């Protein structure tokens, strides 16, 4: 017994064991859990709330008519055929058929039918695109084999939508959190307190500013700033003393606020009536304000529901709002005296992430309202008709397409236009990049920030300490979006809305006193703490420490939501409790009395699979902390650094990184920008994309022929499946100078390696053709089969099969026809109206790519609109050539500068010839020590017959690896004795050589090579077209022009800018010098005596 | 110091120069003297002739076979210069012809592997057939019995009845793996009689070409032709061919006691032994991998000198299996001889007859020596 207890308390043996929690976490969560959770929340909770909030539809024509929604359900994904019959559909089918993976939204309702009230269940109101792997998705809960049978890759994370056959990701949007007071100097340098209120009905922004020592309220609806004291008075707080008490009766506040009080007095505004009149007179009257109200009442309405909309005002009792405004004033006054009270808007605790579920909820709410308006309109229209033939049944008039099309078009274009919430965003969704497995994963963790990209501000772009552990410090793009586009770290969780009611109740039970029952002096008493819940002032508490402790204890016991955060801010005498959605948080091991709660026993149980991740949270061993609560925690990195005051311990240090950075071996040894570069480059690496890659019909697919599992792996790589879907090959690399074709990061490749398959890849392009239907006369495009004699070898028709489509395996050369289509002739189209004879003209689809390819597969299918879709995948296999881009996993990219026969390559004592030679000049300035360590680790791993471990902060020890090299008879330094392949003599230095994982990047010369002599010209300007795809010209730009001017090469200039561009001949009269026609001067009105000279000018 | 005379009555170089001429020093940080001195007059100021004399070469040249396996040979090549050894290596890698699959005609391929890649994989399979029996296929020429070999691969994957679902694919299905042994030779013309008891086939039977699942099939015909690795590595007769120079370990100071034990333990290739007297001796320098572990620390570099003998090559040839490794060496030499002959011929053509005659005779003489050398062993 005793032993068992001791066992329980046994410390964790080593860091590696502790890190085992990470796989357990990722197993239950996956990397895209935040998307799926948020979408599930929408389907299960939010959609119901929305329908409930808009559940009644009436008609102006008939007061008896009423429609009430009683319930709403989202069904299983299906596809409807022409006859509205739904059949179940798999995601893969949707991709292939170009249809939307969506499910019906059905409602239960009661409505008036004639004189009766009828109940009906399961009435379709629209279709909702379904997120893959959400609770309604067909793939949910399926095992690998079942997924494979559905044509799905088991490693695919899901979390995206399929709309019209394309995979769309709703990017996570980062925003300033709603309903929170932010005290900051505004653009004019005036201290201001800003609150962005957001409720289901309204969104508004309220500012209180300090201008010339006086305080004003600033709001969009009012024309000029209103002294804050008048606002107080308008809200019924007429006594200056009461106002002062709410703000703080200490002399410093009184002194600072006196001038504001004086201003109101000097304006002679002393009563609520006068104040409301004052406010009302300054309001901007808009059309949607109720006409029935006078200005005073409008002002009251405005103060009650528009200003600080999130603070509830019940029956015009403004007390809570007064307290809130007073707190804002107080915060400004404090901030003026002490800069530590100024808030930082870049601080991540002030940010909220909007996920797919929330964004779609917004859209749905708007569409549902539009839907109801339309239902109402139709009902009124029909009901107002005096004589109706049939009985009026509203269900038959449901405008189903409003919701279906609205959702579909928003997701497919990415334009989130919601007028009701003044929201107009573009680029919310993006096409899921399937360039490599990693790029798809990376896209799912991306966080987009709402800042303008063009603004040159460093604040929002720079790395915030508060994002530690939440966002990846490395993974951000370079250039304009730098720091604005971020990526979630491995263990980050984004919360969904939790009900605030029970939490508020609990806080009251725990001794919080409601603000309405305490005086201003008590609120501002130093001994009391303010208790905020989701930004709302709930009340005061006299013992903040006890409250915090109790609330946290309840959370660990599972009595309140695990994601409720309780955070005490010391200097501010405030406790912030939050249970709103969109907060980022991460799990940490709880430490109590200097020892972690997670012990070896627990980890053993985890190993034995008797304990799963959920249990750790439920048993109060691990808890989630959000950014704010992290500020109250002292987090130890490992066992050794646990002190007495420590409250938490990291699960694994590597979890501060995101997926992309987690794939880099030894990133903790690299200069930080190199990791950032690699994060961007990993997404361009050509490799394996998914287990179903050969079944996919993507527009462009890059596949590596022989992808390899890296010799040096990282824990993250294995967890996300990067070892099963690798993005590169292990190359034997020598770091040396060779031939001079390796300057500026160029690499030298071994020809024999290329012959044997190194860097070989497949490029598969999709060409879609559809057979269109015209009108209703069954007139449509058709395939024109050709007899064998009509498609002789060597002709353009050679590739075609008997059915008029090129079959798989057929070679297509530029100009080949692969779908022999015919379309009705124009005459036939007009004739079709009368239904007479049809004629067709040829409209074959030709293969236009510059190099030959092979037909990989042909998909003949249909979608809702078109009867026939013919998708031809054309494949091309490429071996690396000079100019192709390669990179290691350390942000070290380079193009191939030379391909050298094996016999010319240097060789070592063991007969090893490098596949690739890299110039050592790539190292000193880049400081990618991680790459050097990858070399040694990989080399040691080869001799030890294992895979190396390059996990951040937990990789193989370099010294041990070097010793393993010595054991295998190699140098400790990793540098080997090499002979020149050309002279056969030893090289003058030892060469650092070993296996290293190389990525082939998608940039290949074959796709970029371009030259033109003569070619197409643009219609408008008659200048050569631009770009390779249009066989465009190469621009002689301004700077090149300047060179030619400077050199004085005028004839060359003339040739480039005029003759080779848009030369045009005009005729100039030699007499008057005006432009005329050939042989005729309009000015001289003569064609005889004047000579027209032709001159070449720009068109 | 100073130059002395050896037993032949020839003047020899002073010790330090001789060392520079004959050894590559292997330092802890950097090798030195890595390049040899080939200029005939390099030591003329010392009165030493550095020119290459054929008789000298004949005397010095030694070949000793160290290891010989079916596909691999390791031998010592002593007494030649690096450029010559390298030439042989280079020819082995790139210019000794073999047969390899070059053209693949597909009748059916429903496997997951694309045709181009399948063809590429087939190309890399080494074929057990003597390329000397074939001519190169001229461009545009028809495949015939003298320039091509034909193979057929026709595999269909089917289910095996009554095997549990969780069994390995190889048990569940017929032909789930397509191996090189499934390539069937189809004689062209009189090839059947010519090859008789030793029909051409892939060297290894167990090279995995593709994997199939029920319903998939591969049906193709391939043509193997003669070629050299310069065109494509698939024609390479060797997996690799390389040499290393003989390692030499010298103890500059006497190493005794604890130092000796340290040294012995330090060496991963077990080069050193400790004599009864407690002194360390480098008994097995040949085993040294030149890892430089013994001279990595402290002042050990002053006690131990690592070097390599410049004209002593340990040559390894790893054959792909089509041609025996020892045979490969001879063929490489033959290629070299042919190349030399070619040079002579071209030179003869380009020079005018009278002077050409004079030159040709000396060249031929030289060449005959080479030929004798190469064929004599």
Coordinates of N, CA, C and O in Angstrom, one line a residue, chain A residues 694 703 705-706 751-757 760 762 764 808-809 854-856 875-877 879 902-905 907-913 959 963 965-973 975-977 979-990, chain B residues 24-32 34-38 82-84 86 89-91 93-94 112 114-117 120-121 124 229-234 236 238-246 266 268-269 289-293 296 308 310 313 318:
Chain A
X694 N -3.5 9.2 -56.4 CA -3.7 8.8 -57.8 C -5.2 8.8 -58.2 O -5.5 8.7 -59.4
X703 N 3.9 15.2 -58.0 CA 4.2 14.0 -57.2 C 5.6 13.6 -57.4 O 6.1 13.5 -58.5
X705 N 8.4 10.8 -57.5 CA 8.3 9.3 -57.9 C 8.7 8.4 -56.7 O 8.0 7.5 -56.4
X706 N 9.8 8.8 -56.1 CA 10.3 7.9 -55.0 C 10.5 8.7 -53.8 O 11.6 9.0 -53.4
X751 N 24.8 12.8 -62.1 CA 23.9 12.4 -63.2 C 23.4 10.9 -63.0 O 22.3 10.6 -63.2
X752 N 24.3 10.1 -62.5 CA 23.9 8.7 -62.2 C 22.8 8.6 -61.2 O 21.9 7.8 -61.3
X753 N 22.8 9.5 -60.2 CA 21.7 9.6 -59.2 C 20.4 9.9 -59.9 O 19.4 9.3 -59.6
X754 N 20.5 10.9 -60.8 CA 19.3 11.2 -61.6 C 18.8 10.1 -62.4 O 17.6 9.8 -62.5
X755 N 19.7 9.4 -63.1 CA 19.4 8.2 -63.9 C 18.7 7.2 -63.0 O 17.8 6.5 -63.5
X756 N 19.1 7.1 -61.8 CA 18.5 6.1 -60.9 C 17.3 6.6 -60.2 O 16.7 5.8 -59.4
X757 N 16.8 7.8 -60.4 CA 15.5 8.2 -59.9 C 15.5 9.3 -58.9 O 14.5 9.6 -58.4
X760 N 13.1 12.6 -59.4 CA 12.2 12.4 -60.5 C 10.7 12.7 -60.0 O 10.4 12.4 -58.9
X762 N 6.4 13.6 -61.1 CA 5.3 13.6 -62.0 C 4.5 14.9 -61.9 O 4.2 15.3 -60.8
X764 N 0.9 16.3 -63.0 CA -0.4 15.9 -63.6 C -1.3 17.1 -63.7 O -1.5 17.8 -62.7
X808 N -6.6 6.5 -71.4 CA -5.4 6.5 -70.6 C -4.2 5.8 -71.2 O -4.4 4.8 -71.9
X809 N -3.0 6.4 -71.1 CA -1.8 5.7 -71.6 C -1.4 6.3 -72.9 O -0.3 6.1 -73.4
X854 N 1.3 12.2 -71.2 CA 0.5 11.0 -71.4 C -0.9 11.2 -70.7 O -0.9 11.8 -69.6
X855 N -1.9 10.6 -71.3 CA -3.2 10.7 -70.6 C -3.1 9.7 -69.4 O -2.8 8.6 -69.5
X856 N -3.3 10.3 -68.2 CA -3.2 9.5 -67.0 C -4.5 8.8 -66.7 O -4.6 7.6 -66.4
X875 N -0.4 13.5 -67.8 CA 0.8 13.3 -66.9 C 2.0 13.5 -67.7 O 2.1 13.2 -68.8
X876 N 3.0 14.0 -66.9 CA 4.3 14.2 -67.5 C 5.3 13.8 -66.5 O 5.2 14.2 -65.3
X877 N 6.3 13.0 -66.8 CA 7.3 12.7 -65.8 C 8.6 13.4 -66.1 O 9.0 13.5 -67.3
X879 N 12.7 14.5 -65.0 CA 13.9 14.3 -64.2 C 14.5 15.6 -64.0 O 14.3 16.5 -64.8
X902 N 28.8 10.6 -63.0 CA 29.3 10.0 -61.7 C 30.8 9.9 -61.7 O 31.4 10.2 -60.7
X903 N 31.4 9.6 -62.8 CA 32.9 9.4 -62.8 C 33.6 10.7 -62.5 O 34.8 10.7 -62.0
X904 N 33.0 11.8 -62.7 CA 33.7 13.1 -62.4 C 33.4 13.6 -61.0 O 34.0 14.5 -60.5
X905 N 32.5 12.9 -60.3 CA 32.2 13.3 -58.9 C 33.3 12.8 -58.0 O 33.9 11.7 -58.3
X907 N 34.9 10.9 -54.9 CA 34.5 9.7 -54.2 C 35.3 9.5 -52.9 O 36.4 9.9 -52.8
X908 N 34.7 8.8 -51.9 CA 35.4 8.7 -50.7 C 36.1 7.3 -50.6 O 36.0 6.5 -51.5
X909 N 36.8 7.1 -49.5 CA 37.5 5.9 -49.2 C 36.5 4.7 -49.3 O 36.9 3.6 -49.6
X910 N 35.3 4.9 -49.0 CA 34.3 3.8 -49.0 C 33.6 3.7 -50.3 O 32.7 2.9 -50.5
X911 N 34.0 4.5 -51.3 CA 33.5 4.5 -52.6 C 32.2 5.2 -52.7 O 31.4 5.1 -53.7
X912 N 31.9 6.1 -51.7 CA 30.7 6.8 -51.7 C 30.8 8.1 -52.6 O 31.7 8.8 -52.5
X913 N 29.9 8.2 -53.5 CA 29.8 9.3 -54.4 C 28.6 10.2 -54.0 O 27.6 9.7 -53.8
X959 N 27.2 14.9 -29.7 CA 28.4 14.2 -29.4 C 28.3 12.7 -29.5 O 29.1 12.0 -30.0
X963 N 30.4 10.2 -31.9 CA 31.1 9.0 -31.4 C 30.6 7.8 -32.2 O 31.4 6.9 -32.5
X965 N 29.9 7.8 -35.2 CA 30.7 7.8 -36.5 C 32.1 7.2 -36.3 O 32.5 6.4 -37.2
X966 N 32.7 7.6 -35.2 CA 34.1 7.0 -35.0 C 34.0 5.5 -34.9 O 34.8 4.8 -35.5
X967 N 33.0 5.0 -34.2 CA 32.8 3.6 -34.1 C 32.7 2.9 -35.4 O 33.1 1.8 -35.6
X968 N 32.1 3.6 -36.4 CA 31.9 3.0 -37.7 C 33.1 3.3 -38.6 O 33.1 2.9 -39.7
X969 N 34.1 3.9 -38.0 CA 35.4 4.1 -38.8 C 35.4 5.4 -39.5 O 36.2 5.6 -40.4
X970 N 34.5 6.3 -39.2 CA 34.5 7.6 -39.8 C 35.1 8.6 -38.9 O 35.2 8.4 -37.7
X971 N 35.4 9.8 -39.4 CA 35.9 10.8 -38.6 C 34.9 11.4 -37.6 O 33.7 11.6 -38.0
X972 N 35.3 11.7 -36.5 CA 34.5 12.4 -35.5 C 33.9 13.7 -36.0 O 32.8 14.0 -35.7
X973 N 34.6 14.3 -36.8 CA 34.2 15.6 -37.3 C 33.2 15.5 -38.4 O 32.6 16.5 -38.8
X975 N 33.9 14.8 -41.3 CA 34.6 15.1 -42.6 C 35.4 13.9 -43.1 O 36.2 13.3 -42.3
X976 N 35.2 13.5 -44.3 CA 35.9 12.3 -44.9 C 36.9 12.7 -45.9 O 36.9 13.8 -46.5
X977 N 37.8 11.7 -46.1 CA 38.9 11.8 -47.1 C 38.3 11.5 -48.5 O 37.7 10.4 -48.7
X979 N 38.6 11.6 -52.9 CA 39.4 11.7 -54.0 C 38.7 12.4 -55.1 O 37.5 12.3 -55.3
X980 N 39.4 13.2 -55.9 CA 38.8 13.8 -57.1 C 38.4 12.8 -58.1 O 39.2 11.9 -58.4
X981 N 37.3 12.9 -58.6 CA 36.9 12.0 -59.7 C 37.5 12.3 -61.0 O 37.6 11.4 -61.9
X982 N 38.1 13.5 -61.2 CA 38.7 13.8 -62.4 C 40.1 13.5 -62.5 O 40.6 12.9 -63.5
X983 N 40.9 13.9 -61.5 CA 42.3 13.6 -61.5 C 42.6 12.2 -60.8 O 43.7 11.7 -61.0
X984 N 41.8 11.8 -59.9 CA 42.0 10.6 -59.2 C 42.9 10.8 -58.0 O 43.2 9.8 -57.3
X985 N 43.3 12.0 -57.7 CA 44.1 12.3 -56.6 C 43.3 12.7 -55.4 O 42.2 13.2 -55.5
X986 N 43.8 12.6 -54.2 CA 43.1 13.0 -53.0 C 42.8 14.5 -53.1 O 43.6 15.3 -53.6
X987 N 41.7 14.9 -52.5 CA 41.3 16.3 -52.5 C 42.2 17.0 -51.4 O 42.6 16.4 -50.5
X988 N 42.3 18.3 -51.5 CA 43.2 19.0 -50.6 C 42.6 19.3 -49.3 O 43.2 19.9 -48.4
X989 N 41.4 18.9 -49.1 CA 40.8 19.1 -47.8 C 39.8 17.9 -47.5 O 39.4 17.2 -48.4
X990 N 39.5 17.7 -46.2 CA 38.5 16.8 -45.9 C 37.1 17.3 -46.3 O 36.9 18.5 -46.2
Chain B
X24 N 50.9 10.8 -49.2 CA 49.9 11.8 -48.9 C 49.8 11.9 -47.4 O 49.5 10.9 -46.8
X25 N 50.1 13.0 -46.8 CA 50.0 13.1 -45.4 C 48.6 13.3 -45.0 O 47.9 14.2 -45.5
X26 N 48.2 12.6 -43.9 CA 46.8 12.7 -43.4 C 46.9 13.4 -42.1 O 47.2 12.8 -41.1
X27 N 46.7 14.7 -42.1 CA 46.7 15.5 -40.9 C 45.4 15.5 -40.2 O 44.4 15.0 -40.7
X28 N 45.4 16.0 -39.0 CA 44.1 16.0 -38.2 C 43.1 17.0 -38.8 O 41.9 16.8 -38.7
X29 N 43.6 18.1 -39.3 CA 42.7 19.1 -39.8 C 42.6 19.0 -41.4 O 41.6 19.3 -41.9
X30 N 43.7 18.7 -42.0 CA 43.8 18.9 -43.4 C 44.8 17.9 -44.0 O 45.8 17.6 -43.3
X31 N 44.6 17.3 -45.1 CA 45.6 16.4 -45.7 C 46.6 17.3 -46.4 O 46.3 18.4 -46.9
X32 N 47.8 16.9 -46.6 CA 48.8 17.7 -47.3 C 49.5 16.8 -48.3 O 49.4 15.5 -48.2
X34 N 48.6 16.3 -51.3 CA 47.6 15.4 -51.9 C 47.9 15.2 -53.4 O 47.6 14.1 -53.9
X35 N 48.5 16.1 -54.1 CA 48.8 15.9 -55.5 C 50.2 15.3 -55.7 O 51.1 15.7 -55.1
X36 N 50.3 14.4 -56.7 CA 51.5 13.8 -57.0 C 52.3 14.7 -58.0 O 51.8 15.7 -58.5
X37 N 53.6 14.4 -58.1 CA 54.4 15.2 -59.0 C 54.7 14.4 -60.3 O 55.3 13.3 -60.2
X38 N 54.3 14.8 -61.4 CA 54.4 14.0 -62.6 C 55.3 14.6 -63.6 O 55.7 13.9 -64.6
X82 N 48.1 7.8 -59.7 CA 46.7 8.0 -59.5 C 45.9 8.2 -60.9 O 44.9 7.7 -61.0
X83 N 46.5 9.1 -61.8 CA 45.7 9.3 -63.0 C 45.4 8.0 -63.7 O 44.3 7.8 -64.3
X84 N 46.3 7.0 -63.7 CA 46.1 5.8 -64.5 C 45.0 5.0 -63.7 O 44.1 4.5 -64.3
X86 N 42.8 6.0 -61.8 CA 41.5 6.7 -62.0 C 40.9 6.5 -63.3 O 39.7 6.4 -63.5
X89 N 39.2 3.4 -63.2 CA 37.9 3.5 -62.4 C 36.9 4.2 -63.3 O 35.7 3.8 -63.3
X90 N 37.3 5.3 -64.0 CA 36.3 6.0 -64.7 C 35.7 5.2 -65.9 O 34.5 5.3 -66.2
X91 N 36.6 4.4 -66.5 CA 36.1 3.6 -67.6 C 35.1 2.5 -67.1 O 34.1 2.3 -67.6
X93 N 33.2 2.8 -64.6 CA 32.0 3.5 -64.2 C 31.2 3.8 -65.5 O 29.9 3.9 -65.4
X94 N 31.9 4.2 -66.5 CA 31.1 4.8 -67.6 C 31.2 4.2 -69.0 O 30.4 4.5 -69.8
X112 N -0.7 0.4 -60.2 CA -0.7 1.8 -59.8 C 0.5 2.5 -60.3 O 0.6 3.7 -60.1
X114 N 2.9 4.2 -62.9 CA 2.8 4.8 -64.3 C 3.7 4.1 -65.2 O 4.8 3.6 -64.8
X115 N 3.4 4.1 -66.5 CA 4.2 3.4 -67.5 C 5.6 3.9 -67.5 O 6.6 3.1 -67.6
X116 N 5.8 5.2 -67.5 CA 7.2 5.8 -67.6 C 8.0 5.3 -66.4 O 9.2 5.0 -66.6
X117 N 7.4 5.2 -65.3 CA 8.2 4.8 -64.1 C 8.4 3.3 -64.1 O 9.5 2.9 -63.8
X120 N 11.2 2.8 -66.4 CA 12.4 3.2 -65.7 C 12.9 2.2 -64.8 O 14.1 1.8 -64.8
X121 N 12.0 1.6 -64.0 CA 12.4 0.5 -63.1 C 12.9 -0.7 -63.8 O 13.9 -1.3 -63.4
X124 N 16.5 -0.4 -65.0 CA 17.6 -0.5 -64.0 C 17.9 -1.9 -63.6 O 18.8 -2.1 -62.8
X229 N 27.4 3.3 -69.8 CA 26.8 4.1 -68.7 C 26.9 5.6 -68.9 O 26.4 6.4 -68.1
X230 N 27.7 6.0 -69.8 CA 27.8 7.4 -70.1 C 26.5 8.0 -70.6 O 26.1 9.1 -70.2
X231 N 25.7 7.1 -71.3 CA 24.4 7.5 -71.7 C 23.4 7.4 -70.6 O 22.6 8.3 -70.4
X232 N 23.4 6.4 -69.8 CA 22.5 6.2 -68.7 C 23.1 5.2 -67.7 O 23.7 4.2 -68.1
X233 N 22.9 5.5 -66.5 CA 23.5 4.7 -65.4 C 23.0 3.2 -65.5 O 23.6 2.4 -64.9
X234 N 21.9 3.0 -66.2 CA 21.4 1.6 -66.2 C 22.4 0.7 -66.9 O 22.4 -0.5 -66.7
X236 N 25.5 0.8 -66.5 CA 26.7 0.7 -65.7 C 27.0 -0.8 -65.3 O 26.1 -1.5 -64.8
X238 N 29.0 -1.7 -63.1 CA 29.4 -1.8 -61.7 C 28.4 -1.1 -60.8 O 27.7 -0.1 -61.3
X239 N 28.2 -1.6 -59.6 CA 27.5 -0.8 -58.6 C 28.3 0.4 -58.3 O 27.9 1.5 -58.3
X240 N 29.6 0.1 -58.0 CA 30.6 1.1 -57.9 C 31.9 0.5 -58.1 O 32.1 -0.7 -57.9
X241 N 32.9 1.4 -58.5 CA 34.3 1.0 -58.6 C 35.0 2.1 -58.1 O 34.8 3.3 -58.4
X242 N 35.9 1.8 -57.1 CA 36.7 2.9 -56.5 C 38.0 2.3 -56.0 O 38.2 1.1 -55.9
X243 N 38.8 3.2 -55.5 CA 40.0 2.8 -54.9 C 40.3 3.7 -53.7 O 39.7 4.7 -53.6
X244 N 41.2 3.2 -52.8 CA 41.7 4.0 -51.8 C 43.2 3.8 -51.7 O 43.7 2.7 -52.1
X245 N 43.9 4.8 -51.3 CA 45.3 4.6 -51.2 C 45.7 3.9 -49.9 O 45.0 4.0 -48.9
X246 N 46.7 3.1 -49.9 CA 47.1 2.3 -48.7 C 47.4 3.2 -47.5 O 48.2 4.1 -47.6
X266 N 41.4 3.8 -28.3 CA 40.9 4.9 -29.1 C 40.6 4.5 -30.5 O 39.6 5.0 -31.1
X268 N 39.1 2.8 -33.5 CA 37.9 2.0 -33.8 C 38.2 0.8 -34.7 O 37.5 -0.1 -34.7
X269 N 39.3 0.9 -35.5 CA 39.6 -0.2 -36.4 C 40.7 -1.1 -35.9 O 41.2 -2.0 -36.6
X289 N 41.1 3.2 -41.1 CA 40.1 3.8 -42.0 C 40.3 5.3 -42.2 O 39.6 6.0 -42.8
X290 N 41.5 5.7 -41.6 CA 41.8 7.2 -41.7 C 40.7 8.0 -41.0 O 40.4 9.1 -41.5
X291 N 40.3 7.5 -39.9 CA 39.2 8.3 -39.2 C 39.9 9.4 -38.4 O 39.2 10.3 -37.9
X292 N 41.2 9.4 -38.2 CA 41.9 10.5 -37.5 C 41.5 10.6 -36.1 O 41.7 11.6 -35.5
X293 N 40.9 9.6 -35.5 CA 40.5 9.7 -34.1 C 41.7 9.7 -33.2 O 41.8 10.5 -32.2
X296 N 43.2 13.3 -33.0 CA 42.2 14.4 -32.9 C 42.5 15.2 -31.6 O 42.4 16.4 -31.7
X308 N 49.3 8.1 -46.5 CA 48.8 7.1 -47.5 C 49.9 7.0 -48.6 O 50.6 8.0 -48.9
X310 N 51.2 6.8 -52.1 CA 50.6 7.4 -53.3 C 50.4 6.5 -54.5 O 49.5 6.6 -55.3
X313 N 47.3 1.3 -54.5 CA 45.9 1.5 -54.6 C 45.2 0.2 -54.1 O 45.6 -0.9 -54.6
X318 N 32.7 -3.5 -57.6 CA 31.5 -4.2 -57.2 C 30.6 -4.3 -58.5 O 30.1 -3.3 -58.9

